[in-house]
Each structure stands twice: as structure tokens, then as C-alpha cells.
Amino acid sequence: MTAFGSKALHRLPLYLRVLRELGRDGRSHASGSVLAAALGLDPIVVRKDLARTGVRGTPRVGFPIAELVDALERLTGAASEQTAVLAGVGRLGSALLGYPGFRRQGLRIVAAFDAAPERCNLILAGTPVFPANSITEKVMRLGVPLGILTVPAERAQRVAEQMVAGGIRAIWNFTPAQLEVPEEVIVQREDLAVSLAVLLHRIQERAD
Amino acid sequence: MTAFGSKALHRLPLYLRVLRELGRDGRSHASGSVLAAALGLDPIVVRKDLARTGVRGTPRVGFPIAELVDALERLTGAASEQTAVLAGVGRLGSALLGYPGFRRQGLRIVAAFDAAPERCNLILAGTPVFPANSITEKVMRLGVPLGILTVPAERAQRVAEQMVAGGIRAIWNFTPAQLEVPEEVIVQREDLAVSLAVLLHRIQERAD
DNA sequence: TAGATTGTTAATCGATTAACAATC
DNA sequence: TAGATTGTTAATCGATTAACAATC
């Protein structure tokens, strides 16, 4: 039950997805090599990751799927329901509101916000949209730990501050803005320009 | 001019953004520590990364911004125009079509595709939408190297195969599907469920 | 028993961090 | 000259890979 490194942590949700599938097929156990093959990973890596979940496998049989799924759901946060708010109901924001994967991951977006009056008081994908100036109050009253930021870059810092003022504990930042928040607030960037740069670099490299 | 590791590669676009800003402010040189402070990074890391671009700095002065920008644009692929097609014009797909950051990164989405007839023959954010069955032919004729995949998960594999048949060299996969493609095709996942899992894990960890 | 798979220990590799010399 | 910043070399750390023993 050691801490997982960043790379290992990224693999856990992948194991979870494959294991759930295998479980639905009625299988009770899965070996590390089966998982590795399904995900195109090195079997040794998989075994090491699985070992660190604390679940014990049995030789010749593999790991108990149900136990692994439990452990992985705990480790990836999918076990406990979590709530979030989303600020900025533009194209990306509404795409995220309608994304079914969040629910499966145990996330419920309980409120959205937008600066444009014509977007407020709507209900998008089941989530009510409120005016931007009510962020702090709503975050505080609902005790929401996570804020999703899909506003224009130039508004990002101000909206982040409103969330922080409401007591938010983590911000998922989809804007290119560099946020300045108190140290105890977790910020995770999801910067498509960065991902694209990495991808273009890989294409270039391959071309040589 | 050594190869960059995965983590270093993710930092390059961040340097590029800050350096462009400093350049717009009229400054000609920037020190590693200024960059580090702006991005909340360790100065040693920044200096090491910058050194590997091949650009030489001068003590007491810093690095020449223009040269660094050039080098970083080359390394991140922002220097050369690149084209792409996008399959699946749902919420996420149209959000990506309208994302201005891609242009800045040198990417032009020249065609989009969708299975729904009512979405075809539209022009979204300047990009024409064609029927899904024309993917292979269009990719081949336009010689497009990059395919962006924003279709439903259950269609992902088939659409990927259509792109591969057209000679695509890289696929940016926004679906949770595990794609099986020839080895020479680069696949980059952009899986929000994975990112969310990582974030929830970090929140849990911090709570202890 | 034989064979496959787990679990563990050691070796390798790469990245990060630290220390210090070089230089404008 | 003095001081700040780059550049380089060494030390540390962590993750990956390999080898092998344990076990069902």
C-alpha cells in the first residue's frame, strides 16, 4: 500500500476499466499478463502496480477481480461520491457537463456558473446554471471540494479566487492561465495546448 | 539538443507561453529564475531544460528570448503548420473545433466528420463537416497526418481503422476506448476519466 | 510432478537535486 | 572588483527492468 508514482497512478484507472469488463464477463480472477496484454503494457509493470494495491494474487490463478476493483476504486477515488462545481458554460464547459464518464468516476457536478445572463437559470445536462457572482456563496454553502474551471483565460484567476474564498480544496484548470492560489489548494492543469505540443513533438521525432 | 523526457517535454510549452509574454513586454533576455518564478518551478529544472534546447545564455543577463522562442517552437512543433481531421462533432468535438489554442500551436483542422446526416455539410468554426464514410478517402487525398477522435467509445476502433486506412500517422484519442492500430501509428490518449482519477487521488491524499 | 504465475530482491536506467566552477 | 547567473559535474532519488525464488 505504498504511495503510487505519477505514472503508476495514471495506469490505475486503466486497470479498473479492464477489470470491470472482465468481471462483467463473469470471470473471478485475472492474471497480470492478461491485463498487460489488454492494455499493451509490460507484464512486470502490471504485477508491480497490482502488488502495491495490497491485494494478494495466487500463483497459477491470478488476482481476485472483485477485490482488485474495490482496491482500485478506493485508490482512484471512484469509491466515494464527490461533488464539484463548474464555472464557464461555454462549448468546453457544456461538453464536460454532459460527459458521462464523470458519473462513473463518482463525480457529481452540482452547480454551474456563467457570467452571461442568458445562460443563467438554465439546466444543462441536469445541472442548474447560476450567475457568476454567486460562486463563493454557493461553494461555501454546499461545501463543494472541487471546482472545474472552463472560463476564458483572462477570467480564470478571478474566478479561482472566488472559489478559494468559498473554501474550495482543488481546482481542475482547463484554461491556459497560470493560477495563483494558496498553497493548500490543489491545482491540476488540463492544458490541451500542452498535450498537442507533446503529440506534435512525437510526430516530428518519428518522422526522422 | 538531447532528447527530452516526458516531464521536461510537458514544461516546454509553458516556457514558450511565458517567454512570448515577456517578449511582448519588450524584453530581450530572461533568466532561468524569472521563468521559474512565473511558473512555480525549481530554477534548477528550468536552467537544465533551457540548456537542452541548445540556446546559450550569458551570465548576469540570461537567455535571449527570441532565440529561445524559436527553439521551443521548433521543439514543440509550433513552428511548422500541421493539419488534422476531427471525427465526431458532438459536444466535445465542436468544443475542440472552436478552440483557439490549436491555431496558436500551428494546427489547422481541415475537415471534420460525423455519422449523423443532419450534422454533415455544415461548416463549424470554419471547418466543413463531411459524412463519416468519407474519412478514408479524405485523409488520403489531403495527406493529413493527424486524426482527432471524439466519437462515442463504441465507434472509436472502427473510425480509427478508417483513418489508418487513409494513411494517418497519429491519432489523438479523446475516447476511453483502447485502440488497436499498427505499431507505426502514434496514439495519444486524452482520457478525462484518468485525469479525474488522478485528481481525486490527490485530494484524498491531502485530506489525510 | 510439472508448469505457470506471483512475489521479492537486485541491477539498471533516467531524472531530479545539489554543489561548485566558469564567466560576463 | 563583486555579484549574479550560467554551465557542468557529482550525488541522490525513484522508477523501470531483470532475475530468481516461492507457491499453488
Short mmCIF file of C-alpha atoms (C1' of nucleotides) in Angstrom, two decimals:
data_model
loop_
_atom_site.label_atom_id
_atom_site.label_comp_id
_atom_site.label_asym_id
_atom_site.label_seq_id
_atom_site.Cartn_x
_atom_site.Cartn_y
_atom_site.Cartn_z
CA MET A 1 0.00 0.00 0.00
CA THR A 2 2.92 2.27 -0.82
CA ALA A 3 2.34 5.63 -2.46
CA PHE A 4 1.99 5.44 -6.22
CA GLY A 5 4.20 7.43 -8.53
CA SER A 6 2.66 9.70 -11.08
CA LYS A 7 2.98 7.26 -13.93
CA ALA A 8 1.65 4.31 -11.95
CA LEU A 9 -1.26 6.44 -10.81
CA HIS A 10 -2.22 7.07 -14.42
CA ARG A 11 -2.38 3.35 -15.05
CA LEU A 12 -4.75 2.53 -12.20
CA PRO A 13 -7.91 3.77 -13.93
CA LEU A 14 -6.96 1.71 -16.98
CA TYR A 15 -6.71 -1.46 -14.89
CA LEU A 16 -10.03 -0.60 -13.31
CA ARG A 17 -11.73 -0.30 -16.67
CA VAL A 18 -10.41 -3.62 -17.98
CA LEU A 19 -11.11 -5.45 -14.71
CA ARG A 20 -14.71 -4.24 -14.63
CA GLU A 21 -15.11 -5.55 -18.16
CA LEU A 22 -13.62 -8.93 -17.24
CA GLY A 23 -15.88 -9.03 -14.19
CA ARG A 24 -18.93 -8.41 -16.36
CA ASP A 25 -17.83 -11.36 -18.47
CA GLY A 26 -18.25 -13.49 -15.35
CA ARG A 27 -14.57 -14.10 -14.61
CA SER A 28 -13.47 -14.15 -10.99
CA HIS A 29 -9.70 -13.89 -11.42
CA ALA A 30 -7.31 -12.18 -13.78
CA SER A 31 -3.57 -12.57 -14.19
CA GLY A 32 -1.21 -9.69 -14.56
CA SER A 33 -0.27 -10.79 -18.04
CA VAL A 34 -3.87 -10.74 -19.24
CA LEU A 35 -4.20 -7.15 -18.06
CA ALA A 36 -0.87 -6.27 -19.60
CA ALA A 37 -1.88 -7.70 -22.97
CA ALA A 38 -5.21 -5.87 -22.92
CA LEU A 39 -3.52 -2.54 -22.31
CA GLY A 40 -0.32 -3.03 -24.24
CA LEU A 41 1.81 -2.77 -21.12
CA ASP A 42 4.77 -4.72 -19.79
CA PRO A 43 3.54 -7.57 -17.54
CA ILE A 44 6.18 -6.76 -14.94
CA VAL A 45 4.88 -3.23 -14.56
CA VAL A 46 1.35 -4.50 -14.10
CA ARG A 47 2.34 -7.04 -11.48
CA LYS A 48 4.25 -4.41 -9.56
CA ASP A 49 1.32 -1.99 -9.66
CA LEU A 50 -1.14 -4.64 -8.57
CA ALA A 51 1.13 -5.74 -5.75
CA ARG A 52 1.13 -2.22 -4.41
CA THR A 53 -2.65 -2.16 -4.13
CA GLY A 54 -2.25 -4.60 -1.25
CA VAL A 55 -4.36 -7.28 -2.95
CA ARG A 56 -2.67 -10.69 -2.99
CA GLY A 57 -2.80 -12.90 -6.03
CA THR A 58 -2.38 -16.64 -6.12
CA PRO A 59 0.07 -18.36 -8.45
CA ARG A 60 -1.45 -20.12 -11.45
CA VAL A 61 -4.75 -18.34 -10.80
CA GLY A 62 -4.15 -14.62 -10.78
CA PHE A 63 -5.70 -11.82 -8.78
CA PRO A 64 -9.29 -11.79 -7.46
CA ILE A 65 -11.09 -9.30 -9.69
CA ALA A 66 -13.67 -8.15 -7.16
CA GLU A 67 -11.03 -7.31 -4.57
CA LEU A 68 -8.87 -5.54 -7.10
CA VAL A 69 -11.79 -3.46 -8.33
CA ASP A 70 -12.58 -2.46 -4.75
CA ALA A 71 -9.00 -1.50 -4.05
CA LEU A 72 -8.62 0.42 -7.30
CA GLU A 73 -11.89 2.27 -6.78
CA ARG A 74 -10.64 3.34 -3.39
CA LEU A 75 -7.28 4.44 -4.76
CA THR A 76 -8.73 6.36 -7.70
CA GLY A 77 -11.46 7.99 -5.65
CA ALA A 78 -14.23 6.27 -7.57
CA ALA A 79 -15.47 4.58 -4.42
CA SER A 80 -16.73 7.71 -2.71
CA GLU A 81 -19.18 10.14 -4.25
CA GLN A 82 -17.59 13.51 -4.73
CA THR A 83 -19.21 16.79 -5.72
CA ALA A 84 -17.97 19.61 -7.89
CA VAL A 85 -18.98 22.93 -9.36
CA LEU A 86 -18.16 24.12 -12.87
CA ALA A 87 -17.52 27.71 -13.88
CA GLY A 88 -17.90 28.77 -17.51
CA VAL A 89 -20.63 27.13 -19.55
CA GLY A 90 -19.14 27.71 -22.99
CA ARG A 91 -18.55 24.95 -25.51
CA LEU A 92 -16.00 23.10 -23.40
CA GLY A 93 -17.91 23.64 -20.18
CA SER A 94 -21.15 22.23 -21.53
CA ALA A 95 -19.28 19.34 -23.10
CA LEU A 96 -17.92 18.47 -19.67
CA LEU A 97 -21.35 18.84 -18.05
CA GLY A 98 -22.65 16.18 -20.43
CA TYR A 99 -19.67 13.83 -20.08
CA PRO A 100 -20.98 10.51 -18.70
CA GLY A 101 -17.54 9.33 -17.56
CA PHE A 102 -17.58 11.66 -14.56
CA ARG A 103 -20.59 9.95 -13.03
CA ARG A 104 -18.92 6.59 -13.43
CA GLN A 105 -15.92 8.01 -11.62
CA GLY A 106 -18.12 9.03 -8.70
CA LEU A 107 -18.26 12.73 -9.54
CA ARG A 108 -21.44 14.78 -9.43
CA ILE A 109 -21.43 18.35 -10.75
CA VAL A 110 -23.99 20.01 -8.51
CA ALA A 111 -23.88 23.56 -9.86
CA ALA A 112 -22.55 25.50 -12.82
CA PHE A 113 -21.89 29.22 -13.23
CA ASP A 114 -21.63 31.67 -16.08
CA ALA A 115 -21.13 35.40 -16.46
CA ALA A 116 -23.61 35.70 -19.34
CA PRO A 117 -27.14 36.34 -18.02
CA GLU A 118 -28.74 34.45 -20.92
CA ARG A 119 -27.01 31.24 -19.85
CA CYS A 120 -28.06 31.52 -16.20
CA ASN A 121 -31.12 29.84 -14.73
CA LEU A 122 -30.86 27.16 -17.39
CA ILE A 123 -30.50 23.50 -16.53
CA LEU A 124 -27.82 21.80 -18.66
CA ALA A 125 -27.46 18.01 -18.53
CA GLY A 126 -29.22 18.06 -15.18
CA THR A 127 -27.05 20.79 -13.69
CA PRO A 128 -28.51 24.22 -12.83
CA VAL A 129 -26.57 27.26 -14.06
CA PHE A 130 -26.22 30.24 -11.70
CA PRO A 131 -24.80 33.75 -12.15
CA ALA A 132 -21.05 34.06 -11.77
CA ASN A 133 -21.26 36.36 -8.78
CA SER A 134 -22.82 33.63 -6.65
CA ILE A 135 -19.84 31.26 -6.85
CA THR A 136 -18.32 31.99 -3.45
CA GLU A 137 -21.61 31.77 -1.62
CA LYS A 138 -22.70 28.53 -3.34
CA VAL A 139 -19.36 26.80 -2.90
CA MET A 140 -19.37 27.70 0.76
CA ARG A 141 -22.97 26.68 1.40
CA LEU A 142 -22.73 23.37 -0.48
CA GLY A 143 -19.26 22.58 0.90
CA VAL A 144 -18.06 21.52 -2.54
CA PRO A 145 -14.40 20.45 -2.57
CA LEU A 146 -13.70 20.62 -6.31
CA GLY A 147 -14.05 23.44 -8.83
CA ILE A 148 -13.82 22.92 -12.58
CA LEU A 149 -12.57 25.96 -14.45
CA THR A 150 -13.68 26.38 -18.07
CA VAL A 151 -13.89 30.15 -18.29
CA PRO A 152 -11.89 32.34 -20.70
CA ALA A 153 -8.21 32.57 -19.69
CA GLU A 154 -8.42 36.22 -18.71
CA ARG A 155 -11.14 35.49 -16.15
CA ALA A 156 -9.54 32.37 -14.72
CA GLN A 157 -7.63 33.99 -11.87
CA ARG A 158 -10.62 35.95 -10.60
CA VAL A 159 -12.97 33.01 -10.71
CA ALA A 160 -10.36 30.82 -9.00
CA GLU A 161 -10.18 33.38 -6.21
CA GLN A 162 -13.96 33.30 -5.82
CA MET A 163 -13.80 29.54 -5.48
CA VAL A 164 -10.97 29.74 -2.97
CA ALA A 165 -12.94 32.31 -0.97
CA GLY A 166 -15.74 29.76 -0.78
CA GLY A 167 -13.37 27.17 0.67
CA ILE A 168 -12.68 25.04 -2.40
CA ARG A 169 -9.92 22.45 -1.93
CA ALA A 170 -8.99 21.64 -5.51
CA ILE A 171 -9.28 23.33 -8.90
CA TRP A 172 -9.28 21.48 -12.21
CA ASN A 173 -7.95 24.13 -14.54
CA PHE A 174 -8.89 23.77 -18.22
CA THR A 175 -7.62 27.26 -19.10
CA PRO A 176 -4.03 28.12 -20.10
CA ALA A 177 -3.85 30.63 -17.22
CA GLN A 178 -1.25 30.17 -14.51
CA LEU A 179 -3.27 30.34 -11.29
CA GLU A 180 -2.01 31.82 -8.06
CA VAL A 181 -3.80 30.23 -5.14
CA PRO A 182 -2.94 29.40 -1.54
CA GLU A 183 -0.56 26.51 -1.16
CA GLU A 184 -3.15 24.19 0.38
CA VAL A 185 -5.36 24.37 -2.71
CA ILE A 186 -4.57 21.64 -5.24
CA VAL A 187 -4.45 22.79 -8.85
CA GLN A 188 -4.46 20.34 -11.72
CA ARG A 189 -3.93 21.66 -15.22
CA GLU A 190 -5.61 20.14 -18.19
CA ASP A 191 -3.98 22.11 -20.91
CA LEU A 192 -4.79 20.91 -24.42
CA ALA A 193 -2.12 23.13 -25.92
CA VAL A 194 0.45 21.28 -23.85
CA SER A 195 -0.86 17.88 -24.89
CA LEU A 196 -0.88 18.96 -28.50
CA ALA A 197 2.71 20.15 -28.25
CA VAL A 198 3.74 16.80 -26.83
CA LEU A 199 1.93 15.00 -29.62
CA LEU A 200 3.41 17.17 -32.38
CA HIS A 201 6.84 16.59 -30.89
CA ARG A 202 6.30 12.84 -31.01
CA ILE A 203 5.21 13.05 -34.65
CA GLN A 204 8.30 15.07 -35.57
CA GLU A 205 10.56 12.65 -33.74
CA ARG A 206 9.06 9.68 -35.51
CA ALA A 207 9.48 11.36 -38.87
CA ASP A 208 13.28 11.49 -38.59
CA MET B 1 19.93 19.12 -28.02
CA THR B 2 19.40 15.84 -26.17
CA ALA B 3 16.03 14.14 -26.23
CA PHE B 4 13.59 15.47 -23.68
CA GLY B 5 11.97 13.24 -21.11
CA SER B 6 8.23 13.15 -20.83
CA LYS B 7 8.09 15.55 -17.91
CA ALA B 8 10.51 18.04 -19.43
CA LEU B 9 8.53 17.91 -22.67
CA HIS B 10 5.41 18.98 -20.81
CA ARG B 11 7.21 22.03 -19.48
CA LEU B 12 8.39 23.34 -22.86
CA PRO B 13 5.02 24.80 -23.91
CA LEU B 14 4.81 26.57 -20.56
CA TYR B 15 8.18 28.23 -21.09
CA LEU B 16 7.08 29.19 -24.57
CA ARG B 17 3.97 30.91 -23.29
CA VAL B 18 5.79 32.91 -20.62
CA LEU B 19 8.63 33.85 -22.97
CA ARG B 20 6.25 35.13 -25.63
CA GLU B 21 4.63 37.29 -22.99
CA LEU B 22 7.98 38.67 -21.83
CA GLY B 23 8.90 39.31 -25.46
CA ARG B 24 5.70 41.29 -25.99
CA ASP B 25 6.69 43.39 -22.98
CA GLY B 26 9.75 44.41 -24.95
CA ARG B 27 12.36 42.42 -23.01
CA SER B 28 15.19 40.84 -24.93
CA HIS B 29 16.55 38.44 -22.30
CA ALA B 30 15.13 36.33 -19.50
CA SER B 31 16.89 34.47 -16.72
CA GLY B 32 16.01 30.94 -15.71
CA SER B 33 14.95 32.12 -12.28
CA VAL B 34 12.42 34.58 -13.69
CA LEU B 35 10.85 31.80 -15.71
CA ALA B 36 10.91 29.51 -12.70
CA ALA B 37 9.17 32.08 -10.52
CA ALA B 38 6.50 32.73 -13.14
CA LEU B 39 5.66 29.04 -13.39
CA GLY B 40 6.26 27.97 -9.81
CA LEU B 41 9.09 25.64 -10.80
CA ASP B 42 12.53 24.95 -9.39
CA PRO B 43 15.10 27.24 -11.07
CA ILE B 44 17.49 24.33 -11.48
CA VAL B 45 14.95 22.40 -13.51
CA VAL B 46 14.36 25.40 -15.75
CA ARG B 47 18.04 26.00 -16.36
CA LYS B 48 18.57 22.37 -17.23
CA ASP B 49 15.63 22.36 -19.66
CA LEU B 50 16.76 25.56 -21.34
CA ALA B 51 20.31 24.26 -21.65
CA ARG B 52 19.00 21.25 -23.53
CA THR B 53 17.35 23.44 -26.17
CA GLY B 54 20.85 24.28 -27.37
CA VAL B 55 20.41 28.01 -26.78
CA ARG B 56 23.27 29.54 -24.78
CA GLY B 57 22.62 32.09 -22.07
CA THR B 58 25.06 34.64 -20.78
CA PRO B 59 25.79 35.04 -17.07
CA ARG B 60 24.22 38.10 -15.39
CA VAL B 61 21.98 38.61 -18.43
CA GLY B 62 20.00 35.45 -19.05
CA PHE B 63 18.84 33.76 -22.22
CA PRO B 64 17.95 35.58 -25.45
CA ILE B 65 14.16 35.39 -25.62
CA ALA B 66 13.84 35.43 -29.41
CA GLU B 67 16.25 32.52 -29.83
CA LEU B 68 14.57 30.55 -27.07
CA VAL B 69 11.13 31.10 -28.57
CA ASP B 70 12.41 29.89 -31.94
CA ALA B 71 13.98 26.80 -30.42
CA LEU B 72 10.92 25.97 -28.32
CA GLU B 73 8.57 26.46 -31.26
CA ARG B 74 10.66 24.01 -33.22
CA LEU B 75 10.73 21.51 -30.38
CA THR B 76 7.01 21.72 -29.66
CA GLY B 77 6.02 21.62 -33.30
CA ALA B 78 4.52 25.11 -33.19
CA ALA B 79 6.96 26.30 -35.82
CA SER B 80 5.53 24.27 -38.69
CA GLU B 81 1.92 24.34 -39.77
CA GLN B 82 0.30 20.97 -39.27
CA THR B 83 -3.09 19.77 -40.44
CA ALA B 84 -5.61 17.46 -38.80
CA VAL B 85 -9.04 15.98 -39.26
CA LEU B 86 -11.58 15.52 -36.47
CA ALA B 87 -14.12 12.70 -36.28
CA GLY B 88 -17.25 13.08 -34.14
CA VAL B 89 -18.84 16.51 -33.98
CA GLY B 90 -20.65 16.07 -30.67
CA ARG B 91 -20.29 18.42 -27.75
CA LEU B 92 -16.63 17.71 -27.18
CA GLY B 93 -15.82 17.63 -30.89
CA SER B 94 -17.35 21.02 -31.57
CA ALA B 95 -15.70 22.46 -28.48
CA LEU B 96 -12.34 21.37 -29.92
CA LEU B 97 -13.19 22.77 -33.36
CA GLY B 98 -13.69 26.16 -31.75
CA TYR B 99 -10.61 26.02 -29.52
CA PRO B 100 -8.36 28.94 -30.47
CA GLY B 101 -5.28 27.43 -28.80
CA PHE B 102 -4.80 24.94 -31.64
CA ARG B 103 -4.20 27.65 -34.22
CA ARG B 104 -1.64 29.26 -31.99
CA GLN B 105 0.07 25.88 -31.78
CA GLY B 106 0.25 25.71 -35.56
CA LEU B 107 -2.59 23.22 -36.01
CA ARG B 108 -5.27 23.61 -38.64
CA ILE B 109 -8.27 21.27 -38.60
CA VAL B 110 -9.08 21.00 -42.28
CA ALA B 111 -12.05 18.63 -42.15
CA ALA B 112 -14.50 17.14 -39.66
CA PHE B 113 -16.69 14.05 -39.91
CA ASP B 114 -19.88 12.82 -38.31
CA ALA B 115 -22.17 9.83 -38.70
CA ALA B 116 -25.35 11.88 -38.27
CA PRO B 117 -26.57 13.20 -41.65
CA GLU B 118 -28.02 16.34 -40.07
CA ARG B 119 -24.57 17.41 -38.91
CA CYS B 120 -22.93 16.89 -42.29
CA ASN B 121 -22.39 19.62 -44.87
CA LEU B 122 -22.34 22.16 -42.07
CA ILE B 123 -19.39 24.45 -41.50
CA LEU B 124 -18.43 24.65 -37.81
CA ALA B 125 -15.88 27.23 -36.68
CA GLY B 126 -14.64 27.40 -40.25
CA THR B 127 -14.30 23.64 -40.66
CA PRO B 128 -16.53 21.73 -43.11
CA VAL B 129 -18.26 18.60 -41.77
CA PHE B 130 -18.40 15.54 -44.05
CA PRO B 131 -20.17 12.16 -43.75
CA ALA B 132 -18.32 9.55 -41.71
CA ASN B 133 -17.92 7.19 -44.65
CA SER B 134 -15.67 9.63 -46.46
CA ILE B 135 -12.93 9.63 -43.80
CA THR B 136 -10.50 7.26 -45.51
CA GLU B 137 -10.76 8.96 -48.87
CA LYS B 138 -10.40 12.49 -47.47
CA VAL B 139 -7.47 11.64 -45.20
CA MET B 140 -5.71 10.02 -48.12
CA ARG B 141 -6.40 12.80 -50.59
CA LEU B 142 -5.46 15.63 -48.19
CA GLY B 143 -2.45 13.73 -46.81
CA VAL B 144 -3.41 14.70 -43.26
CA PRO B 145 -1.04 13.26 -40.63
CA LEU B 146 -3.19 13.70 -37.51
CA GLY B 147 -6.67 12.46 -36.63
CA ILE B 148 -8.61 13.70 -33.62
CA LEU B 149 -11.05 11.14 -32.27
CA THR B 150 -14.12 12.45 -30.44
CA VAL B 151 -16.67 9.81 -31.42
CA PRO B 152 -18.58 7.58 -28.96
CA ALA B 153 -16.33 4.91 -27.43
CA GLU B 154 -18.04 2.06 -29.25
CA ARG B 155 -17.25 3.60 -32.65
CA ALA B 156 -13.71 4.58 -31.84
CA GLN B 157 -11.96 1.45 -33.11
CA ARG B 158 -13.77 1.47 -36.45
CA VAL B 159 -13.17 5.14 -37.09
CA ALA B 160 -9.52 4.73 -36.12
CA GLU B 161 -9.22 1.98 -38.71
CA GLN B 162 -10.73 4.25 -41.36
CA MET B 163 -8.14 6.88 -40.53
CA VAL B 164 -5.33 4.34 -40.62
CA ALA B 165 -6.56 3.10 -43.98
CA GLY B 166 -6.20 6.67 -45.23
CA GLY B 167 -2.59 6.76 -44.09
CA ILE B 168 -2.89 8.74 -40.86
CA ARG B 169 0.31 8.89 -38.79
CA ALA B 170 -1.05 9.84 -35.39
CA ILE B 171 -4.35 9.66 -33.53
CA TRP B 172 -5.33 11.90 -30.64
CA ASN B 173 -7.79 9.74 -28.79
CA PHE B 174 -10.36 11.52 -26.61
CA THR B 175 -12.44 8.37 -26.09
CA PRO B 176 -11.89 5.81 -23.33
CA ALA B 177 -11.51 3.06 -25.95
CA GLN B 178 -8.27 1.10 -26.17
CA LEU B 179 -7.31 1.36 -29.83
CA GLU B 180 -5.56 -1.36 -31.78
CA VAL B 181 -3.59 0.15 -34.61
CA PRO B 182 -0.38 -0.69 -36.47
CA GLU B 183 2.77 -0.05 -34.48
CA GLU B 184 3.93 2.83 -36.62
CA VAL B 185 0.81 4.86 -35.82
CA ILE B 186 1.24 7.10 -32.77
CA VAL B 187 -1.70 7.10 -30.38
CA GLN B 188 -2.03 9.69 -27.66
CA ARG B 189 -4.81 9.29 -25.12
CA GLU B 190 -6.55 12.25 -23.61
CA ASP B 191 -8.68 10.46 -21.09
CA LEU B 192 -10.56 12.77 -18.76
CA ALA B 193 -11.59 9.88 -16.53
CA VAL B 194 -7.92 9.14 -15.93
CA SER B 195 -7.14 12.77 -15.13
CA LEU B 196 -10.09 12.91 -12.79
CA ALA B 197 -8.95 9.77 -11.01
CA VAL B 198 -5.52 11.28 -10.51
CA LEU B 199 -7.05 14.46 -9.16
CA LEU B 200 -9.42 12.67 -6.77
CA HIS B 201 -6.49 10.61 -5.53
CA ARG B 202 -4.53 13.78 -4.81
CA ILE B 203 -7.49 15.25 -2.91
CA GLN B 204 -7.83 12.12 -0.80
CA GLU B 205 -4.12 12.08 -0.09
CA ARG B 206 -4.13 15.69 1.01
CA ALA B 207 -7.08 15.05 3.30
CA ASP B 208 -5.10 12.63 5.46
"C1'" DT C 1 5.11 -33.73 -10.53
"C1'" DA C 2 5.36 -30.03 -13.82
"C1'" DG C 3 4.32 -25.64 -15.11
"C1'" DA C 4 2.51 -21.21 -14.72
"C1'" DT C 5 2.14 -17.24 -12.09
"C1'" DT C 6 3.01 -14.48 -8.12
"C1'" DG C 7 6.27 -12.08 -5.05
"C1'" DT C 8 10.76 -10.35 -3.92
"C1'" DT C 9 15.29 -8.92 -4.38
"C1'" DA C 10 18.92 -6.91 -7.17
"C1'" DA C 11 20.54 -4.18 -11.27
"C1'" DT C 12 19.83 -0.73 -14.41
"C1'" DC C 13 18.38 3.42 -16.04
"C1'" DG C 14 16.92 8.16 -16.07
"C1'" DA C 15 15.52 12.19 -13.90
"C1'" DT C 16 15.94 15.30 -10.22
"C1'" DT C 17 18.58 17.68 -6.91
"C1'" DA C 18 22.73 19.58 -5.10
"C1'" DA C 19 27.27 21.64 -5.28
"C1'" DC C 20 30.57 24.27 -7.44
"C1'" DA C 21 33.30 26.20 -11.09
"C1'" DA C 22 33.19 29.42 -15.08
"C1'" DT C 23 32.01 33.88 -16.85
"C1'" DC C 24 30.11 38.17 -18.00
"C1'" DT D 1 36.19 44.06 -8.41
"C1'" DA D 2 31.95 41.98 -6.78
"C1'" DG D 3 27.97 39.65 -7.62
"C1'" DA D 4 24.65 37.32 -10.22
"C1'" DT D 5 23.72 33.89 -13.39
"C1'" DT D 6 25.01 30.24 -16.46
"C1'" DG D 7 27.03 25.67 -17.22
"C1'" DT D 8 28.84 21.34 -15.61
"C1'" DT D 9 29.85 17.64 -12.75
"C1'" DA D 10 28.54 14.65 -8.95
"C1'" DA D 11 25.02 12.70 -5.67
"C1'" DT D 12 20.60 11.37 -4.78
"C1'" DC D 13 16.37 9.55 -5.63
"C1'" DG D 14 12.79 6.90 -7.78
"C1'" DA D 15 11.07 4.14 -11.31
"C1'" DT D 16 11.78 0.59 -14.52
"C1'" DT D 17 13.71 -3.71 -15.82
"C1'" DA D 18 15.66 -8.12 -14.98
"C1'" DA D 19 16.45 -12.37 -12.48
"C1'" DC D 20 15.04 -15.77 -9.48
"C1'" DA D 21 12.80 -17.91 -5.62
"C1'" DA D 22 8.28 -19.21 -3.66
"C1'" DT D 23 3.86 -21.33 -4.31
"C1'" DC D 24 -0.34 -23.13 -5.85
#
